[in-house]
Tab-separated table of N, CA and C and ligand atoms in Angstrom:
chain	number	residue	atom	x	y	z
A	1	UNK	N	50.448	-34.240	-4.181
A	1	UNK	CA	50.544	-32.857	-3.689
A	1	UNK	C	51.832	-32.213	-4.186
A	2	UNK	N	51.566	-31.316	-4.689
A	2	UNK	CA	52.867	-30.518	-4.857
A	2	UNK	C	53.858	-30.482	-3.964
A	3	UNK	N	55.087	-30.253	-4.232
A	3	UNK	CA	56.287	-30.377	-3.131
A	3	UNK	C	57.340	-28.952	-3.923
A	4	UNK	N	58.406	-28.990	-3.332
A	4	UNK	CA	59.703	-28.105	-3.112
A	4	UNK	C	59.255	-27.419	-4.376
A	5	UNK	N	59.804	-27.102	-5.248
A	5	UNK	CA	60.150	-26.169	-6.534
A	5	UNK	C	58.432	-26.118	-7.687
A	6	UNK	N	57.986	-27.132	-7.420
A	6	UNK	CA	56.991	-27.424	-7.552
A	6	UNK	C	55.577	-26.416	-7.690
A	7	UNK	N	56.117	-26.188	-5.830
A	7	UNK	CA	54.737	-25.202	-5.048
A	7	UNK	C	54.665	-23.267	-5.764
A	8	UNK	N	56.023	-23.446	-6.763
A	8	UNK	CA	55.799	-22.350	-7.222
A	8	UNK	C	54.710	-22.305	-7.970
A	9	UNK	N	54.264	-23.466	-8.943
A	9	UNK	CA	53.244	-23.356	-10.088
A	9	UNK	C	53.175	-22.863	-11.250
A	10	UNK	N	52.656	-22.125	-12.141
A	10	UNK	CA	52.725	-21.307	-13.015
A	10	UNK	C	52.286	-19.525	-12.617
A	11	UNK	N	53.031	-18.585	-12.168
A	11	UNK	CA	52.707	-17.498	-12.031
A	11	UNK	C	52.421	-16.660	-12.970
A	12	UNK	N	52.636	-16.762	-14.572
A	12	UNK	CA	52.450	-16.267	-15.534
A	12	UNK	C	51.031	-16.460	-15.768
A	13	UNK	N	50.295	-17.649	-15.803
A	13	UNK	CA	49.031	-18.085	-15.763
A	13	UNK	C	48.545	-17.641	-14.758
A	14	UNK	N	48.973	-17.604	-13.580
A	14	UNK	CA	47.792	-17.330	-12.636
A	14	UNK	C	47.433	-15.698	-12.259
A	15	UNK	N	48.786	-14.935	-13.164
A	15	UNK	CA	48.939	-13.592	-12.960
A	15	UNK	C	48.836	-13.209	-14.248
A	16	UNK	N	47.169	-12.778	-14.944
A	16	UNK	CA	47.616	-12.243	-15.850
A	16	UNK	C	47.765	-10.893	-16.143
A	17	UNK	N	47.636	-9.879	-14.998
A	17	UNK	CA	47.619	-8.682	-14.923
A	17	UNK	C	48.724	-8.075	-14.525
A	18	UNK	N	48.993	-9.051	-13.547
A	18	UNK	CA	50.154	-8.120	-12.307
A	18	UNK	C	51.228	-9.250	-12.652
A	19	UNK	N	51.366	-9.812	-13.343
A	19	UNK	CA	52.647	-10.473	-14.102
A	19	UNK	C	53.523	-10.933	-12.995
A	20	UNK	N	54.766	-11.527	-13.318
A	20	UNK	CA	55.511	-12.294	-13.049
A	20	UNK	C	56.588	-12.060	-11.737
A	21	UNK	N	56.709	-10.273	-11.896
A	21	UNK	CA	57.671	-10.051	-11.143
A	21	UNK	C	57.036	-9.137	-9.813
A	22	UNK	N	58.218	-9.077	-8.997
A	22	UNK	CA	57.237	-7.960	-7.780
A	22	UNK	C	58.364	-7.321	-7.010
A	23	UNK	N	58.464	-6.351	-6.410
A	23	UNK	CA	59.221	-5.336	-6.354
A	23	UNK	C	60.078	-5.813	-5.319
A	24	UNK	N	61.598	-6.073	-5.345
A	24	UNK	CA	62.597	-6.002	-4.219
A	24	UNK	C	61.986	-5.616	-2.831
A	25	UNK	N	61.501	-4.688	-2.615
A	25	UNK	CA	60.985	-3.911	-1.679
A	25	UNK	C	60.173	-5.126	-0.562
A	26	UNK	N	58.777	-5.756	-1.308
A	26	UNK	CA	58.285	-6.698	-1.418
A	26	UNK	C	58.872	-7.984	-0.625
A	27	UNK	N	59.995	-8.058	-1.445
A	27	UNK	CA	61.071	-9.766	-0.509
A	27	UNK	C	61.597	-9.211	0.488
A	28	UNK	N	62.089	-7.675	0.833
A	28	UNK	CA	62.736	-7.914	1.629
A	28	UNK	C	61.987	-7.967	2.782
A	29	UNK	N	60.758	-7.129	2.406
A	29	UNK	CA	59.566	-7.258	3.616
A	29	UNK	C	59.621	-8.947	4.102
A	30	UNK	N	59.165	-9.498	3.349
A	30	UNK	CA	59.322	-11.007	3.550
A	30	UNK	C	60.817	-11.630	4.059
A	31	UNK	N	61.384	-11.234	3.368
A	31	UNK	CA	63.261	-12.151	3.970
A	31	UNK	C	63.541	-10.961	5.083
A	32	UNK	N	63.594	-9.985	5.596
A	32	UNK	CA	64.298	-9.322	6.652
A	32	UNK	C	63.501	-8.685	7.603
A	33	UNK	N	62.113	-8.569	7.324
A	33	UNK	CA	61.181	-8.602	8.579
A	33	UNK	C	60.710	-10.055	8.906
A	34	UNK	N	60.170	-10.612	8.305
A	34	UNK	CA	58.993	-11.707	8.088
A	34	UNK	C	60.491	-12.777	8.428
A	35	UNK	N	60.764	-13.302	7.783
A	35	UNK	CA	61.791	-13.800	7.992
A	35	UNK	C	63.438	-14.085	9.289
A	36	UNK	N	63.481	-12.697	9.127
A	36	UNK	CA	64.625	-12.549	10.130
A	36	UNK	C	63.828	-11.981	11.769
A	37	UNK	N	63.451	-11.017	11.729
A	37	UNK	CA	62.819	-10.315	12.543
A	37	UNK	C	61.334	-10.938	13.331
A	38	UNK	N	60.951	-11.678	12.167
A	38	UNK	CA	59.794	-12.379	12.948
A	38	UNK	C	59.995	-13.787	13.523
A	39	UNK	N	61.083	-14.206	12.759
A	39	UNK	CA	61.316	-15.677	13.610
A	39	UNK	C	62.144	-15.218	14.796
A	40	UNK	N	63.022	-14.083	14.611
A	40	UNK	CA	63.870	-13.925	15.408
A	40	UNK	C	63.259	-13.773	17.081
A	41	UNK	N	62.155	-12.931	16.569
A	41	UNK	CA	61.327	-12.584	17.870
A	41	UNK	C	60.609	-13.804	18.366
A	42	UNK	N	60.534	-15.208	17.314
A	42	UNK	CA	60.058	-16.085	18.082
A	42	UNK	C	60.875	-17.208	18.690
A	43	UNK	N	61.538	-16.784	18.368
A	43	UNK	CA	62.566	-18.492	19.143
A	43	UNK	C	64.371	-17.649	19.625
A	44	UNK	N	64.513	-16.320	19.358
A	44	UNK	CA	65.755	-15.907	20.152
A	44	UNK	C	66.872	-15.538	18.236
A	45	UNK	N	67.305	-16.399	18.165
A	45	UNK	CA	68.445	-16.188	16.881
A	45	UNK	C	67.875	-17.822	16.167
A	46	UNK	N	67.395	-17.231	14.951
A	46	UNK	CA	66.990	-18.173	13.839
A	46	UNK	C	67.484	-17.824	13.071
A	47	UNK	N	68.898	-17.638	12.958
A	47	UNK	CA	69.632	-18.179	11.959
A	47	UNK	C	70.225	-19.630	11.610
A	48	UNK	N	69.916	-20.201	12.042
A	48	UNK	CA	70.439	-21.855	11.850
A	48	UNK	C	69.098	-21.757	11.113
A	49	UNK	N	67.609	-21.615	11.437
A	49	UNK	CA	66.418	-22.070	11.104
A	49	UNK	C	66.411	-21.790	9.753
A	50	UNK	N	66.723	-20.127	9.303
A	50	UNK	CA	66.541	-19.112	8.286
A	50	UNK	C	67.775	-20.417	7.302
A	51	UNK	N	68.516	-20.517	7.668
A	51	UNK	CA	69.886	-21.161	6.981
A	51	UNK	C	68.973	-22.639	6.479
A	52	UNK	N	68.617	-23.246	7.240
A	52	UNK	CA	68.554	-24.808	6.750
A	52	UNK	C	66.897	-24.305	5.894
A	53	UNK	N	66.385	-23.710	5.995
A	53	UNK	CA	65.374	-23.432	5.233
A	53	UNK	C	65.925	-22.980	3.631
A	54	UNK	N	66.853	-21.894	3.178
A	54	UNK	CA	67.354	-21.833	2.255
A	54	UNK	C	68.637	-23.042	1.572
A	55	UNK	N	68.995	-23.809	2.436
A	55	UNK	CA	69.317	-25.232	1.773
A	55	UNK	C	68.389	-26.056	1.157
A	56	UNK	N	67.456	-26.343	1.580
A	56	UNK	CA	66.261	-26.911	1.317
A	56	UNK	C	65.912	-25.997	-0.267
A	57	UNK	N	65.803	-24.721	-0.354
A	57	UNK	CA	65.991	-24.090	-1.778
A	57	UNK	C	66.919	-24.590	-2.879
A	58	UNK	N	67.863	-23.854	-2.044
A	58	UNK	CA	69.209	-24.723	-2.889
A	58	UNK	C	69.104	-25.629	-3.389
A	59	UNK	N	68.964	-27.298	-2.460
A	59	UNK	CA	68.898	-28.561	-2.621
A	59	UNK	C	68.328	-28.554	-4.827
A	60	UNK	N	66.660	-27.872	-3.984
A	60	UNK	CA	65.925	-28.537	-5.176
A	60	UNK	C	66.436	-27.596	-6.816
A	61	UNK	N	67.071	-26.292	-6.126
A	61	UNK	CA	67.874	-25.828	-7.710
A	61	UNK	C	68.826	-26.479	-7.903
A	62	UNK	N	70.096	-26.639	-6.900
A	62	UNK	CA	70.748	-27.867	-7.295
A	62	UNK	C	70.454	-29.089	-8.180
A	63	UNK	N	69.657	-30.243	-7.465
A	63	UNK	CA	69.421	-30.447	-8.341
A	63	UNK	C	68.476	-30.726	-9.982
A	64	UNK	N	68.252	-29.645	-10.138
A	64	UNK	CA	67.916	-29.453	-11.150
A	64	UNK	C	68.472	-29.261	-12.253
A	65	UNK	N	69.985	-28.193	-11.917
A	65	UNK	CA	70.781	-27.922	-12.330
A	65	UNK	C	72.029	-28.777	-12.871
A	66	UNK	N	71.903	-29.795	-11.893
A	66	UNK	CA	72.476	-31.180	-11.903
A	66	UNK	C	72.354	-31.749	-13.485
A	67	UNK	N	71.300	-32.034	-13.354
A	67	UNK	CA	70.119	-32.732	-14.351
A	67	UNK	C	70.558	-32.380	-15.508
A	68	UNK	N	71.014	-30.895	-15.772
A	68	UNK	CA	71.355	-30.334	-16.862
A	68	UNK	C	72.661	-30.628	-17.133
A	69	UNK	N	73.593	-30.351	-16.355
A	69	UNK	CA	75.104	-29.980	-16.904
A	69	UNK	C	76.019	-31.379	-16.508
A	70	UNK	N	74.991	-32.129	-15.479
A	70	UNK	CA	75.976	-33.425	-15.228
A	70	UNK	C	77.404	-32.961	-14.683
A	71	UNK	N	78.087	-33.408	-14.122
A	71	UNK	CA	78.777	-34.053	-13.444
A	71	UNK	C	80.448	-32.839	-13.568
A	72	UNK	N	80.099	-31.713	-14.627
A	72	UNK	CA	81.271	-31.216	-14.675
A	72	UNK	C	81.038	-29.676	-14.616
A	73	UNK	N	82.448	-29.531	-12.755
A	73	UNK	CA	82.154	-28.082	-11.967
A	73	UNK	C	82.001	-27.296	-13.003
A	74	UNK	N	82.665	-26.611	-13.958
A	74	UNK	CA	82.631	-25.608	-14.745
A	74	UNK	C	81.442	-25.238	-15.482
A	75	UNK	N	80.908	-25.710	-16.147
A	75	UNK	CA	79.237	-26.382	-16.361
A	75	UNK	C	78.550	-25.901	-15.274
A	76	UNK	N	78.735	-26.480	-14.523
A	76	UNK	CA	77.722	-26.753	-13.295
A	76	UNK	C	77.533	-25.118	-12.638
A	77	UNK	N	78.678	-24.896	-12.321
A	77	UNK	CA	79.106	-23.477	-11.790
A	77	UNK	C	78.399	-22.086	-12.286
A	78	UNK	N	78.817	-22.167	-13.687
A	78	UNK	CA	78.382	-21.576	-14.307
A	78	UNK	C	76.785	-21.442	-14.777
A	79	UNK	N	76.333	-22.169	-14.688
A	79	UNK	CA	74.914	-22.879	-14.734
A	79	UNK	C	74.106	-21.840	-13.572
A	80	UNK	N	74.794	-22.280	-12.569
A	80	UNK	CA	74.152	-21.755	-11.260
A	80	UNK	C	74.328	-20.231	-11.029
A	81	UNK	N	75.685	-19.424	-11.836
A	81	UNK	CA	75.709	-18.122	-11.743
A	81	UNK	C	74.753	-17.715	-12.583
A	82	UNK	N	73.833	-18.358	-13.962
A	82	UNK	CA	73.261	-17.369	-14.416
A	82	UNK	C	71.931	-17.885	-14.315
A	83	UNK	N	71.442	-18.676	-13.333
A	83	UNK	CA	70.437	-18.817	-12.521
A	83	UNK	C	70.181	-17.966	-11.954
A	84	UNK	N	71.321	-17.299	-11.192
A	84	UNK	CA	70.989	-16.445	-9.739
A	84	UNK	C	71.099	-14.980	-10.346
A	85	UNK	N	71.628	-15.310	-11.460
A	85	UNK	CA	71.443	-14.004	-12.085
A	85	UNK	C	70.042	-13.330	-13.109
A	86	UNK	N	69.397	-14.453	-13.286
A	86	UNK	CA	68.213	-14.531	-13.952
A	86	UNK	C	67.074	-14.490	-13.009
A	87	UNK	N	67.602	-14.983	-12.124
A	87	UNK	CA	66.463	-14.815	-11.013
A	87	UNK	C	66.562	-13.430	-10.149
A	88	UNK	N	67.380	-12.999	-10.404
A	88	UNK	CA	67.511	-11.478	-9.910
A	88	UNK	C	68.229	-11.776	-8.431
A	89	UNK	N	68.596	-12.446	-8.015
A	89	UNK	CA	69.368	-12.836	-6.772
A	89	UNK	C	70.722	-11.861	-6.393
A	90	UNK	N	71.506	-11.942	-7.319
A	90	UNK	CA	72.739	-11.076	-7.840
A	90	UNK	C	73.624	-12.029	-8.739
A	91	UNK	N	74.715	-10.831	-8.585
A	91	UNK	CA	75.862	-11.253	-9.455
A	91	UNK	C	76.814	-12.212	-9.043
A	92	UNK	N	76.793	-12.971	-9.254
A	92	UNK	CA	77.668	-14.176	-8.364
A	92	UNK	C	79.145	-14.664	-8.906
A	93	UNK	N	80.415	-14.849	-8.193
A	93	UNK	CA	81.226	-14.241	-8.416
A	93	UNK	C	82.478	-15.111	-7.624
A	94	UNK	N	83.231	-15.990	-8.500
A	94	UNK	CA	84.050	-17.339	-7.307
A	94	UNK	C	84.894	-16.572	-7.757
A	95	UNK	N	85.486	-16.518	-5.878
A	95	UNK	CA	87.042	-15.737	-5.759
A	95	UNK	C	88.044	-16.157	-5.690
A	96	UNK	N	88.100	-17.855	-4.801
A	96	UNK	CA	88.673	-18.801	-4.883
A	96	UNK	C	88.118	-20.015	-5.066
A	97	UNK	N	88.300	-21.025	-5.654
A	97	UNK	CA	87.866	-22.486	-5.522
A	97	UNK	C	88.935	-23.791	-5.685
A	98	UNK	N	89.310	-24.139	-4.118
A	98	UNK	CA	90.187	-25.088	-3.848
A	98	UNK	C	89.430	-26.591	-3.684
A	99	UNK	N	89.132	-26.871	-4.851
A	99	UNK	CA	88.285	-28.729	-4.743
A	99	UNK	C	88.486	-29.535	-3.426
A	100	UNK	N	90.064	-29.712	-4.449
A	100	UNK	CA	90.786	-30.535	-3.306
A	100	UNK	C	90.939	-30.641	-2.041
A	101	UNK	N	91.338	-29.108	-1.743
A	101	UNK	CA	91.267	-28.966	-0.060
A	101	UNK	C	89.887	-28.577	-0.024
A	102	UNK	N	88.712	-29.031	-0.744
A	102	UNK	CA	87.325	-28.624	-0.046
A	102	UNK	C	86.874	-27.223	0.162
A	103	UNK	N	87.385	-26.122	-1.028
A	103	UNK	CA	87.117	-24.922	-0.360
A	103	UNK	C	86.581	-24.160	-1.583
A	104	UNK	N	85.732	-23.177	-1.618
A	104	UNK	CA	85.558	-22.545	-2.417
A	104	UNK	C	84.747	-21.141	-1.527
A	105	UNK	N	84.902	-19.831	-1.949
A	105	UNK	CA	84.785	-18.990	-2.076
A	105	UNK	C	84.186	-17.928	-2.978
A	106	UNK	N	83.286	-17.309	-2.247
A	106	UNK	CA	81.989	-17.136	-3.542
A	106	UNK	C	81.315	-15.642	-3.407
A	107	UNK	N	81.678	-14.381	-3.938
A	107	UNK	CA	80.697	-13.416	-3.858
A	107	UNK	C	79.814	-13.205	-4.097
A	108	UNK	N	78.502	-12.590	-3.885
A	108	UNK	CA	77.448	-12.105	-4.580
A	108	UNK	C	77.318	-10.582	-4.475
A	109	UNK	N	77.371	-9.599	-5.836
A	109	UNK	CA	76.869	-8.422	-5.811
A	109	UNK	C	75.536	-8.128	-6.270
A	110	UNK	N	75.207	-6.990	-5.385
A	110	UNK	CA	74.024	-6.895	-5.617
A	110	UNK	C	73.049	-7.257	-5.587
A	111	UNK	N	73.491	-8.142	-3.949
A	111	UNK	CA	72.646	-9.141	-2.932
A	111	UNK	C	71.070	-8.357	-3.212
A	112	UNK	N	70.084	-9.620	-3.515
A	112	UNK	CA	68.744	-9.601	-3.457
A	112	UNK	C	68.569	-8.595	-1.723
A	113	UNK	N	68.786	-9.453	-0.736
A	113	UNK	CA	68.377	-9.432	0.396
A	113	UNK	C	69.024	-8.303	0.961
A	114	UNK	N	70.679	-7.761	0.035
A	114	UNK	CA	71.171	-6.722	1.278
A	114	UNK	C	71.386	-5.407	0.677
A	115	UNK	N	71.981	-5.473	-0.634
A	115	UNK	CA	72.757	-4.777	-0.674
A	115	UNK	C	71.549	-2.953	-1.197
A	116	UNK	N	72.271	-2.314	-0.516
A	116	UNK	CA	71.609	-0.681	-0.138
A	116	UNK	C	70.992	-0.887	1.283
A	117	UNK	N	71.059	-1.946	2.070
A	117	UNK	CA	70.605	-2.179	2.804
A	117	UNK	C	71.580	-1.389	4.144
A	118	UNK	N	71.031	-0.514	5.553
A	118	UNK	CA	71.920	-0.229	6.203
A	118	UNK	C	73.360	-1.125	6.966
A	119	UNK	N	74.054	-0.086	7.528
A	119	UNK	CA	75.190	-1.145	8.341
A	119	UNK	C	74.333	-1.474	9.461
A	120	UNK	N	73.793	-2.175	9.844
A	120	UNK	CA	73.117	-2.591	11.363
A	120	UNK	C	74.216	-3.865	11.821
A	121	UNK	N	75.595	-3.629	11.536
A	121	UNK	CA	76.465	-4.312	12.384
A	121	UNK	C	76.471	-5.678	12.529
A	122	UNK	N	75.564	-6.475	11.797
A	122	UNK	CA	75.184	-7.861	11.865
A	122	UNK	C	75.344	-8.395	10.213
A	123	UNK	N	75.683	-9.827	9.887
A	123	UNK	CA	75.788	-10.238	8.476
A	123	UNK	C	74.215	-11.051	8.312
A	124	UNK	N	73.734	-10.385	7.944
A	124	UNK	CA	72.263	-11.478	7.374
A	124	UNK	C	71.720	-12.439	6.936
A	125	UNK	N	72.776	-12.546	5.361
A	125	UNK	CA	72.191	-13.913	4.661
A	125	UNK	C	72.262	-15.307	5.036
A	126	UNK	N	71.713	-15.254	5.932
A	126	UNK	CA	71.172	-16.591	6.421
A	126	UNK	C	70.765	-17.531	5.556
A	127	UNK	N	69.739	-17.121	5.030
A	127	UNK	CA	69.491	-18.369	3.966
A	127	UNK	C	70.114	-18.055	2.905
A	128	UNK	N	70.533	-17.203	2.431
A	128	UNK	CA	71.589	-17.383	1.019
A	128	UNK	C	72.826	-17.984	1.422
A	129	UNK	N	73.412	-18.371	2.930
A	129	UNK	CA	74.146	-19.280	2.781
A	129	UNK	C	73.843	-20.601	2.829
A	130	UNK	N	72.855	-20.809	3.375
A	130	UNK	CA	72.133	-21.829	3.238
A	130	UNK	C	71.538	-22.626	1.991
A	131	UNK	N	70.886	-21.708	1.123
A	131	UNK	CA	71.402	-21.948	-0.232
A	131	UNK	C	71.898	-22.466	-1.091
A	132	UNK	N	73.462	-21.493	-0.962
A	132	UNK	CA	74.857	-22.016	-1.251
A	132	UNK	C	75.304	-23.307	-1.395
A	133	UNK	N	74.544	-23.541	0.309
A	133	UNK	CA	75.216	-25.063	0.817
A	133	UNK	C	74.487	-25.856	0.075
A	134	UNK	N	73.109	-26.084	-0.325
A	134	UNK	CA	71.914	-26.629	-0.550
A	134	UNK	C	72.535	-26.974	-2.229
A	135	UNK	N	72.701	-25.698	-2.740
A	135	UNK	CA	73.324	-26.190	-4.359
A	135	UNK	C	74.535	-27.127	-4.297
A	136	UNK	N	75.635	-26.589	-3.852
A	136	UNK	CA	76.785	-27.086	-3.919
A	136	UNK	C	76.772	-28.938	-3.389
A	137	UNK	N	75.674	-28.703	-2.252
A	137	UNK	CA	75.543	-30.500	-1.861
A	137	UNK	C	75.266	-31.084	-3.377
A	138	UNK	N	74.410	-30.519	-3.303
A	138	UNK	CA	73.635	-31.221	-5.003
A	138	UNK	C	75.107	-31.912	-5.678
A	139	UNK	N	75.744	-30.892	-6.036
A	139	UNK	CA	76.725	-31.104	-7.064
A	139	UNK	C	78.126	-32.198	-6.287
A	140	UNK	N	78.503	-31.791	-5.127
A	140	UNK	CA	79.779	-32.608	-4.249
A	140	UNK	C	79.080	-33.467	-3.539
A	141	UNK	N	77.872	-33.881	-3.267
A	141	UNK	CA	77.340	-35.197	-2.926
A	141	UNK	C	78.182	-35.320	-1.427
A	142	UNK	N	78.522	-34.480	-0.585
A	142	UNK	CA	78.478	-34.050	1.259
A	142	UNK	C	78.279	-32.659	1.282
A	143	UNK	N	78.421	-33.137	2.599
A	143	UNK	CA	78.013	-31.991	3.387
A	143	UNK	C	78.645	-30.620	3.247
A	144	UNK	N	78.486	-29.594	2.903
A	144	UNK	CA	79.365	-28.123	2.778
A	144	UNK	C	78.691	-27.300	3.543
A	145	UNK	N	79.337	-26.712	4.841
A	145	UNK	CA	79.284	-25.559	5.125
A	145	UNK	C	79.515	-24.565	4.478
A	146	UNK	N	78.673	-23.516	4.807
A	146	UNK	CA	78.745	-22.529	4.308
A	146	UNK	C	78.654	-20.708	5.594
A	147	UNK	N	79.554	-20.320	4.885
A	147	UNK	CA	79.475	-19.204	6.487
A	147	UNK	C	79.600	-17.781	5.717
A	148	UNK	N	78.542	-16.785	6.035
A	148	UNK	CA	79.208	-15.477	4.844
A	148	UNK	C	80.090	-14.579	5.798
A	149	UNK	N	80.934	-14.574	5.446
A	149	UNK	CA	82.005	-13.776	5.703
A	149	UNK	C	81.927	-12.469	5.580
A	150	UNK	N	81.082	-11.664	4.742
A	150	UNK	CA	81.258	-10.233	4.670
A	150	UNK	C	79.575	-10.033	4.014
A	151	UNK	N	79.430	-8.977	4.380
A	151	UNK	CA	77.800	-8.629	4.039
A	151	UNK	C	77.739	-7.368	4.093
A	152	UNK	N	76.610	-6.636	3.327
A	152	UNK	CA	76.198	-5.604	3.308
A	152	UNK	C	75.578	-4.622	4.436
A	153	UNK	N	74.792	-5.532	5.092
A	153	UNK	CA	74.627	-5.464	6.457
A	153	UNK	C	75.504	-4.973	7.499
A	154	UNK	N	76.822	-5.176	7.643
A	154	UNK	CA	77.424	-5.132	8.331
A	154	UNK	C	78.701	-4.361	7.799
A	155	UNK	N	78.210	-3.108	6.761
A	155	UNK	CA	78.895	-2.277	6.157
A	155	UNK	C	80.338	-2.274	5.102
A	156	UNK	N	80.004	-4.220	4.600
A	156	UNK	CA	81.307	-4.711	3.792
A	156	UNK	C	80.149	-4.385	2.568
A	157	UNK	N	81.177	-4.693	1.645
A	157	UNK	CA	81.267	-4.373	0.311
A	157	UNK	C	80.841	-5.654	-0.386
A	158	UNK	N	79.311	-5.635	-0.845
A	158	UNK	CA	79.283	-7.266	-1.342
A	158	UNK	C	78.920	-8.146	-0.313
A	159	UNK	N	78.066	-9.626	-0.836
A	159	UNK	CA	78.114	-10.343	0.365
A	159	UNK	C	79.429	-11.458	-0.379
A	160	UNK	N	80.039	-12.420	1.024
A	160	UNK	CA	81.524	-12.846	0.591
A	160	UNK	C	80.194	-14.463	1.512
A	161	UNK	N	80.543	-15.249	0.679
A	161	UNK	CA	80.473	-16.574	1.547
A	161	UNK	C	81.934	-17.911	1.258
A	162	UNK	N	82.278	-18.132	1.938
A	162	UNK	CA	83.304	-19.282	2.373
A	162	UNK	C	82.326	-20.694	2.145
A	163	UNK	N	82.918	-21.631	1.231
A	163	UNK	CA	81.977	-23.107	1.840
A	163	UNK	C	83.318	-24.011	1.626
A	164	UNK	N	83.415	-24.678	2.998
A	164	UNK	CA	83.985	-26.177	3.583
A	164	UNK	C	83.314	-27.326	3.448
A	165	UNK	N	84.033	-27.884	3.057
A	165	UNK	CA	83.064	-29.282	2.631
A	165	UNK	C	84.638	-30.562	2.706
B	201	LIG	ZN1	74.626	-10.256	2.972
């Protein structure tokens, strides 16, 4: 049975009319109603849920990405910014990255999920930090939190995520 990265399939083949791509509009219906709004209404605050679900993403781009660049951050890093940039995710963007003390610091412009999106006073990307965490395990082999610090949502500039590990 098909599994993680897998269950995508071939969409080029199976779409030969309506092709490959589908309108922003589209995901966010899915990531900020369907997603946020509909789990939210079912279990109270699913953001832990929304979060470990986009690790589980991460994980399997991780490693994939792995696979490719082996074992060295710069490589690796880079690898993964023009993933997320190919995938239309956004522009991804390290502001700081402290190894040693376990820290790195990471923007994305032109968040898939937020950005034109209103201030409704709350930070969203739930699973894009989740994500985050999901790649970066791949590559540092523990555990990394990940927490976004600034979002579109919540009328900052950019989404900002922090990961501890
Ligand atoms: Zn955001």
């Amino acid at each position: 049975m098909a599994k993680g990265l897998e269950l995508i399939g071939d969409p080029a083949a199976g779409r030969p009319t309506l092709g490959e791509t589908v309108p922003i509009a589209l995901f966010r219906a899915l990531r900020l109603v369907g997603m946020k709004e509909g789990l939210d209404s079912m279990v109270g605050d699913a953001s832990t849920l929304v979060y470990t679900s986009g690790k589980g993403v991460g994980a399997n781009l991780g490693n994939a990405i792995l696979a490719q660049t082996g074992k060295d951050l710069g490589k690796f890093i880079e690898a993964v910014g023009n993933q997320v940039r190919s995938l239309g995710i956004g522009i991804m963007e390290i502001l700081q990255a402290d190894i040693e003390n376990g820290y790195i610091e990471i923007k994305v412009n032109e968040c898939v999920t937020c950005s034109g999106s209103p201030n409704i006073g709350e930070r969203v990307c739930h699973f894009e930090s989740g994500f985050i965490s999901g790649i970066l395990e791949a590559f540092i082999g523990k555990t990394v939190n990940v927490l976004e610090t600034k979002c579109n949502c919540m009328g900052e500039e950019g989404c900002v995520f922090e990961a501890k590990f």
